[in-house]
PDB file of C-alpha atoms in Angstrom:
ATOM      1  CA  VAL A   1       7.250 -11.369   5.593  1.00  0.00           C
ATOM      2  CA  THR A   2       4.864  -8.431   5.462  1.00  0.00           C
ATOM      3  CA  VAL A   3       3.445  -7.315   2.118  1.00  0.00           C
ATOM      4  CA  LEU A   4       1.939  -3.943   1.167  1.00  0.00           C
ATOM      5  CA  PHE A   5      -0.255  -3.193  -1.834  1.00  0.00           C
ATOM      6  CA  SER A   6      -1.286   0.360  -2.721  1.00  0.00           C
ATOM      7  CA  ASP A   7      -3.667   1.773  -5.279  1.00  0.00           C
ATOM      8  CA  ILE A   8      -4.738   5.294  -6.253  1.00  0.00           C
ATOM      9  CA  VAL A   9      -8.489   5.751  -5.816  1.00  0.00           C
ATOM     10  CA  GLY A  10     -10.256   6.545  -9.091  1.00  0.00           C
ATOM     11  CA  PHE A  11      -7.138   6.295 -11.229  1.00  0.00           C
ATOM     12  CA  THR A  12      -9.049   5.185 -14.321  1.00  0.00           C
ATOM     13  CA  GLY A  13     -11.002   8.454 -14.283  1.00  0.00           C
ATOM     14  CA  ILE A  14      -7.882  10.467 -13.487  1.00  0.00           C
ATOM     15  CA  SER A  15      -6.067   8.914 -16.455  1.00  0.00           C
ATOM     16  CA  GLN A  16      -8.877  10.074 -18.748  1.00  0.00           C
ATOM     17  CA  GLU A  17      -8.652  13.670 -17.509  1.00  0.00           C
ATOM     18  CA  TYR A  18      -4.886  14.229 -17.602  1.00  0.00           C
ATOM     19  CA  PRO A  19      -2.769  14.653 -20.730  1.00  0.00           C
ATOM     20  CA  PRO A  20      -0.231  11.781 -20.939  1.00  0.00           C
ATOM     21  CA  ASP A  21       2.809  13.863 -19.950  1.00  0.00           C
ATOM     22  CA  GLU A  22       1.024  15.258 -16.876  1.00  0.00           C
ATOM     23  CA  LEU A  23      -0.212  11.784 -15.916  1.00  0.00           C
ATOM     24  CA  VAL A  24       3.330  10.396 -16.081  1.00  0.00           C
ATOM     25  CA  GLU A  25       4.621  13.336 -14.012  1.00  0.00           C
ATOM     26  CA  MET A  26       1.898  12.789 -11.386  1.00  0.00           C
ATOM     27  CA  LEU A  27       2.629   9.049 -11.193  1.00  0.00           C
ATOM     28  CA  ASN A  28       6.385   9.594 -10.947  1.00  0.00           C
ATOM     29  CA  GLU A  29       5.892  12.083  -8.093  1.00  0.00           C
ATOM     30  CA  HIS A  30       3.544   9.644  -6.342  1.00  0.00           C
ATOM     31  CA  PHE A  31       5.898   6.692  -6.815  1.00  0.00           C
ATOM     32  CA  THR A  32       8.787   8.773  -5.448  1.00  0.00           C
ATOM     33  CA  LEU A  33       6.728   9.591  -2.352  1.00  0.00           C
ATOM     34  CA  MET A  34       5.871   5.900  -1.893  1.00  0.00           C
ATOM     35  CA  ASN A  35       9.440   4.749  -2.557  1.00  0.00           C
ATOM     36  CA  ASP A  36      10.930   7.204  -0.056  1.00  0.00           C
ATOM     37  CA  ALA A  37       8.549   6.092   2.727  1.00  0.00           C
ATOM     38  CA  ILE A  38       9.023   2.381   2.002  1.00  0.00           C
ATOM     39  CA  GLU A  39      12.818   2.542   1.764  1.00  0.00           C
ATOM     40  CA  ALA A  40      13.043   4.695   4.917  1.00  0.00           C
ATOM     41  CA  GLU A  41      11.588   1.725   6.816  1.00  0.00           C
ATOM     42  CA  GLY A  42      13.737  -0.902   5.087  1.00  0.00           C
ATOM     43  CA  GLY A  43      11.101  -2.156   2.658  1.00  0.00           C
ATOM     44  CA  ASN A  44      11.675  -3.487  -0.832  1.00  0.00           C
ATOM     45  CA  ILE A  45       9.582  -2.321  -3.768  1.00  0.00           C
ATOM     46  CA  ASP A  46       8.679  -5.418  -5.747  1.00  0.00           C
ATOM     47  CA  LYS A  47       6.945  -3.660  -8.618  1.00  0.00           C
ATOM     48  CA  TYR A  48       4.902  -0.801  -9.947  1.00  0.00           C
ATOM     49  CA  ALA A  49       1.851  -1.942 -11.910  1.00  0.00           C
ATOM     50  CA  GLY A  50      -0.158   0.880 -13.422  1.00  0.00           C
ATOM     51  CA  ASP A  51      -0.864   3.118 -10.427  1.00  0.00           C
ATOM     52  CA  SER A  52      -0.170   0.384  -7.855  1.00  0.00           C
ATOM     53  CA  VAL A  53       2.872  -0.336  -5.725  1.00  0.00           C
ATOM     54  CA  MET A  54       3.743  -3.711  -4.229  1.00  0.00           C
ATOM     55  CA  ALA A  55       6.389  -3.806  -1.502  1.00  0.00           C
ATOM     56  CA  PHE A  56       7.544  -6.223   1.185  1.00  0.00           C
ATOM     57  CA  TRP A  57       9.574  -6.420   4.401  1.00  0.00           C
ATOM     58  CA  GLY A  58      11.395  -9.394   5.912  1.00  0.00           C
ATOM     59  CA  ALA A  59      13.316 -10.660   2.898  1.00  0.00           C
ATOM     60  CA  PRO A  60      15.910 -11.122   1.582  1.00  0.00           C
ATOM     61  CA  ALA A  61      17.346 -10.102   4.959  1.00  0.00           C
ATOM     62  CA  ILE A  62      15.355 -11.635   7.804  1.00  0.00           C
ATOM     63  CA  ARG A  63      14.116  -9.075  10.306  1.00  0.00           C
ATOM     64  CA  GLU A  64      11.870  -9.588  13.283  1.00  0.00           C
ATOM     65  CA  ASP A  65      10.132  -6.182  13.055  1.00  0.00           C
ATOM     66  CA  HIS A  66       8.915  -6.502   9.444  1.00  0.00           C
ATOM     67  CA  ALA A  67       5.241  -5.905  10.331  1.00  0.00           C
ATOM     68  CA  ALA A  68       5.966  -2.902  12.554  1.00  0.00           C
ATOM     69  CA  ALA A  69       8.298  -1.447   9.899  1.00  0.00           C
ATOM     70  CA  CYS A  70       5.570  -1.771   7.276  1.00  0.00           C
ATOM     71  CA  LEU A  71       3.038  -0.002   9.524  1.00  0.00           C
ATOM     72  CA  ARG A  72       5.577   2.771  10.160  1.00  0.00           C
ATOM     73  CA  ALA A  73       5.995   3.084   6.381  1.00  0.00           C
ATOM     74  CA  ALA A  74       2.193   3.439   6.073  1.00  0.00           C
ATOM     75  CA  GLY A  75       2.385   6.329   8.557  1.00  0.00           C
ATOM     76  CA  ARG A  76       5.155   7.940   6.533  1.00  0.00           C
ATOM     77  CA  ILE A  77       3.102   7.485   3.364  1.00  0.00           C
ATOM     78  CA  ALA A  78       0.095   9.156   5.021  1.00  0.00           C
ATOM     79  CA  ARG A  79       2.135  12.148   6.197  1.00  0.00           C
ATOM     80  CA  SER A  80       3.832  12.582   2.818  1.00  0.00           C
ATOM     81  CA  LEU A  81       0.615  12.128   0.863  1.00  0.00           C
ATOM     82  CA  ARG A  82      -1.241  14.696   2.964  1.00  0.00           C
ATOM     83  CA  GLU A  83       1.608  17.186   2.620  1.00  0.00           C
ATOM     84  CA  ASP A  84       1.724  16.598  -1.137  1.00  0.00           C
ATOM     85  CA  ASN A  85      -2.061  16.945  -1.381  1.00  0.00           C
ATOM     86  CA  ARG A  86      -1.897  20.368   0.297  1.00  0.00           C
ATOM     87  CA  ARG A  87       0.626  21.385  -2.362  1.00  0.00           C
ATOM     88  CA  ARG A  88      -1.524  19.929  -5.149  1.00  0.00           C
ATOM     89  CA  VAL A  89      -4.656  21.756  -3.952  1.00  0.00           C
ATOM     90  CA  ASN A  90      -2.711  25.037  -3.615  1.00  0.00           C
ATOM     91  CA  GLU A  91      -1.611  24.589  -7.244  1.00  0.00           C
ATOM     92  CA  GLY A  92      -5.197  23.948  -8.376  1.00  0.00           C
ATOM     93  CA  ALA A  93      -4.853  20.173  -8.783  1.00  0.00           C
ATOM     94  CA  ASP A  94      -7.044  17.494  -7.245  1.00  0.00           C
ATOM     95  CA  PRO A  95      -5.756  15.619  -4.179  1.00  0.00           C
ATOM     96  CA  ILE A  96      -4.721  11.985  -4.542  1.00  0.00           C
ATOM     97  CA  HIS A  97      -6.439   9.398  -2.338  1.00  0.00           C
ATOM     98  CA  ILE A  98      -5.039   5.902  -1.871  1.00  0.00           C
ATOM     99  CA  ARG A  99      -5.858   2.528  -0.390  1.00  0.00           C
ATOM    100  CA  LEU A 100      -3.298   0.205   1.207  1.00  0.00           C
ATOM    101  CA  GLY A 101      -3.634  -3.473   2.060  1.00  0.00           C
ATOM    102  CA  ILE A 102      -1.100  -5.056   4.401  1.00  0.00           C
ATOM    103  CA  ALA A 103      -0.704  -8.749   5.252  1.00  0.00           C
ATOM    104  CA  THR A 104       1.871 -10.844   7.099  1.00  0.00           C
ATOM    105  CA  GLY A 105       2.658 -14.493   6.507  1.00  0.00           C
ATOM    106  CA  LYS A 106       4.817 -16.999   4.721  1.00  0.00           C
ATOM    107  CA  ALA A 107       5.800 -16.308   1.127  1.00  0.00           C
ATOM    108  CA  ILE A 108       8.227 -17.396  -1.529  1.00  0.00           C
ATOM    109  CA  VAL A 109      10.787 -14.727  -2.420  1.00  0.00           C
ATOM    110  CA  GLY A 110      13.257 -15.209  -5.228  1.00  0.00           C
ATOM    111  CA  ASN A 111      13.910 -15.292  -8.943  1.00  0.00           C
ATOM    112  CA  ILE A 112      10.744 -16.387 -10.718  1.00  0.00           C
ATOM    113  CA  GLY A 113       9.806 -16.376 -14.388  1.00  0.00           C
ATOM    114  CA  ALA A 114      10.643 -17.721 -17.800  1.00  0.00           C
ATOM    115  CA  PRO A 115      14.317 -18.408 -18.532  1.00  0.00           C
ATOM    116  CA  ASP A 116      14.710 -15.236 -20.604  1.00  0.00           C
ATOM    117  CA  ARG A 117      12.613 -13.032 -18.301  1.00  0.00           C
ATOM    118  CA  ILE A 118      13.364 -13.621 -14.612  1.00  0.00           C
ATOM    119  CA  ASN A 119      12.137 -11.255 -11.896  1.00  0.00           C
ATOM    120  CA  TYR A 120      13.096 -11.144  -8.239  1.00  0.00           C
ATOM    121  CA  THR A 121       9.612 -11.176  -6.730  1.00  0.00           C
ATOM    122  CA  ILE A 122       7.363 -12.479  -3.984  1.00  0.00           C
ATOM    123  CA  ILE A 123       4.421 -14.883  -4.238  1.00  0.00           C
ATOM    124  CA  GLY A 124       2.106 -16.577  -1.771  1.00  0.00           C
ATOM    125  CA  ASP A 125      -1.070 -16.217   0.232  1.00  0.00           C
ATOM    126  CA  SER A 126       0.131 -13.129   2.109  1.00  0.00           C
ATOM    127  CA  VAL A 127       0.585 -11.362  -1.241  1.00  0.00           C
ATOM    128  CA  ASN A 128      -2.954 -12.267  -2.266  1.00  0.00           C
ATOM    129  CA  VAL A 129      -4.389 -11.184   1.095  1.00  0.00           C
ATOM    130  CA  ALA A 130      -2.634  -7.792   0.928  1.00  0.00           C
ATOM    131  CA  ASN A 131      -4.025  -7.249  -2.573  1.00  0.00           C
ATOM    132  CA  ARG A 132      -7.561  -8.208  -1.536  1.00  0.00           C
ATOM    133  CA  LEU A 133      -7.377  -5.987   1.568  1.00  0.00           C
ATOM    134  CA  GLU A 134      -6.439  -3.022  -0.607  1.00  0.00           C
ATOM    135  CA  GLN A 135      -9.521  -3.722  -2.729  1.00  0.00           C
ATOM    136  CA  LEU A 136     -11.682  -4.169   0.391  1.00  0.00           C
ATOM    137  CA  GLY A 137     -10.905  -0.549   1.302  1.00  0.00           C
ATOM    138  CA  LYS A 138     -13.515   0.477  -1.308  1.00  0.00           C
ATOM    139  CA  GLN A 139     -16.145  -1.103   0.927  1.00  0.00           C
ATOM    140  CA  VAL A 140     -14.776  -0.390   4.417  1.00  0.00           C
ATOM    141  CA  ASP A 141     -13.880   3.312   4.104  1.00  0.00           C
ATOM    142  CA  PRO A 142     -14.659   4.577   0.589  1.00  0.00           C
ATOM    143  CA  GLY A 143     -14.317   8.293   1.405  1.00  0.00           C
ATOM    144  CA  ALA A 144     -10.944   8.167   3.167  1.00  0.00           C
ATOM    145  CA  ASP A 145      -7.959  10.078   1.823  1.00  0.00           C
ATOM    146  CA  ILE A 146      -5.871   7.075   2.878  1.00  0.00           C
ATOM    147  CA  CYS A 147      -7.450   3.776   3.882  1.00  0.00           C
ATOM    148  CA  VAL A 148      -5.070   1.194   5.357  1.00  0.00           C
ATOM    149  CA  LEU A 149      -6.482  -2.269   6.013  1.00  0.00           C
ATOM    150  CA  VAL A 150      -4.359  -4.776   7.890  1.00  0.00           C
ATOM    151  CA  ALA A 151      -4.696  -8.535   8.385  1.00  0.00           C
ATOM    152  CA  ALA A 152      -4.834  -9.826  11.974  1.00  0.00           C
ATOM    153  CA  GLU A 153      -1.440 -11.521  11.603  1.00  0.00           C
ATOM    154  CA  THR A 154       0.137  -8.138  10.844  1.00  0.00           C
ATOM    155  CA  ALA A 155      -1.504  -6.481  13.841  1.00  0.00           C
ATOM    156  CA  THR A 156      -0.307  -9.278  16.121  1.00  0.00           C
ATOM    157  CA  SER A 157       3.208  -9.330  14.672  1.00  0.00           C
ATOM    158  CA  ALA A 158       3.457  -5.536  15.079  1.00  0.00           C
ATOM    159  CA  GLY A 159       2.472  -5.773  18.752  1.00  0.00           C
ATOM    160  CA  ASN A 160      -1.182  -4.693  18.337  1.00  0.00           C
ATOM    161  CA  PRO A 161      -0.513  -0.950  18.114  1.00  0.00           C
ATOM    162  CA  ALA A 162      -2.987   1.435  19.762  1.00  0.00           C
ATOM    163  CA  ASN A 163      -3.911   3.124  16.463  1.00  0.00           C
ATOM    164  CA  ILE A 164      -5.522   0.020  15.000  1.00  0.00           C
ATOM    165  CA  THR A 165      -9.262  -0.758  15.000  1.00  0.00           C
ATOM    166  CA  ASP A 166     -11.010  -4.090  14.441  1.00  0.00           C
ATOM    167  CA  VAL A 167     -13.379  -3.747  11.459  1.00  0.00           C
ATOM    168  CA  GLY A 168     -14.541  -7.377  11.370  1.00  0.00           C
ATOM    169  CA  MET A 169     -14.234 -10.684   9.587  1.00  0.00           C
ATOM    170  CA  PHE A 170     -14.349 -10.642   5.792  1.00  0.00           C
ATOM    171  CA  GLU A 171     -14.296 -13.255   3.078  1.00  0.00           C
ATOM    172  CA  LEU A 172     -11.781 -12.215   0.454  1.00  0.00           C
ATOM    173  CA  ARG A 173     -12.330 -13.019  -3.204  1.00  0.00           C
ATOM    174  CA  GLY A 174     -10.595 -16.211  -4.282  1.00  0.00           C
ATOM    175  CA  ARG A 175      -9.840 -17.440  -0.734  1.00  0.00           C
ATOM    176  CA  THR A 176     -11.597 -19.951   1.496  1.00  0.00           C
ATOM    177  CA  GLY A 177     -12.384 -18.874   5.038  1.00  0.00           C
ATOM    178  CA  SER A 178     -12.604 -15.414   6.534  1.00  0.00           C
ATOM    179  CA  VAL A 179      -9.874 -12.944   7.460  1.00  0.00           C
ATOM    180  CA  GLN A 180      -9.936 -10.774  10.584  1.00  0.00           C
ATOM    181  CA  VAL A 181      -9.358  -7.219   9.338  1.00  0.00           C
ATOM    182  CA  TYR A 182      -8.144  -4.128  11.153  1.00  0.00           C
ATOM    183  CA  GLN A 183      -7.917  -0.529  10.011  1.00  0.00           C
ATOM    184  CA  LEU A 184      -4.851   1.543  10.767  1.00  0.00           C
ATOM    185  CA  ASN A 185      -5.988   4.935  12.051  1.00  0.00           C
ATOM    186  CA  LEU A 186      -3.754   7.586  10.538  1.00  0.00           C
ATOM    187  CA  GLU A 187      -6.023  10.580  11.192  1.00  0.00           C
ATOM    188  CA  ASP A 188      -3.704  11.856  13.906  1.00  0.00           C
ATOM    189  CA  GLU A 189      -0.543  11.534  11.821  1.00  0.00           C
ATOM    190  CA  PRO A 190       1.162  14.948  11.891  1.00  0.00           C
ATOM    191  CA  ALA A 191       2.221  16.464   8.604  1.00  0.00           C
TER     192      ALA A 191
END
């Protein structure tokens, strides 16, 4: 499977500035944008947690192009986010910047939880790597409007697309060993 984690940059500060009803409206608009891009490429939203989105491709229906579909969704997210940011700026609001982490690997997908609170969800190392890659974006490209970091397994599974750049080996918090990390270049994504 391929897993995507997203996070809004500086959301803690944003949540202090916005009145609650405006914050909820902003999040709902953002989640709609994310949902539309993810579903358009056959992804499944696992959950929203605060300002984060977790999604995956390749389960429950097996598909061979799960990594490529996830990278296409990242391109859709970038185009939609940039279009929405132009609207936000025209209306006097601040633009939203996000980080994405994407990882491919084995995972467990199914009903998990306590007997009276079961969730259909995904767990495993690829989930953890995607989450840590999203967080690594703070270090790799802190000023980007959208920073997408991708594990080597995703790049390989997606056919090593031309718009991907090797940014090095990184140790990720809580994991042993290093991970080869790539950055998806979405600067040339048309609006």
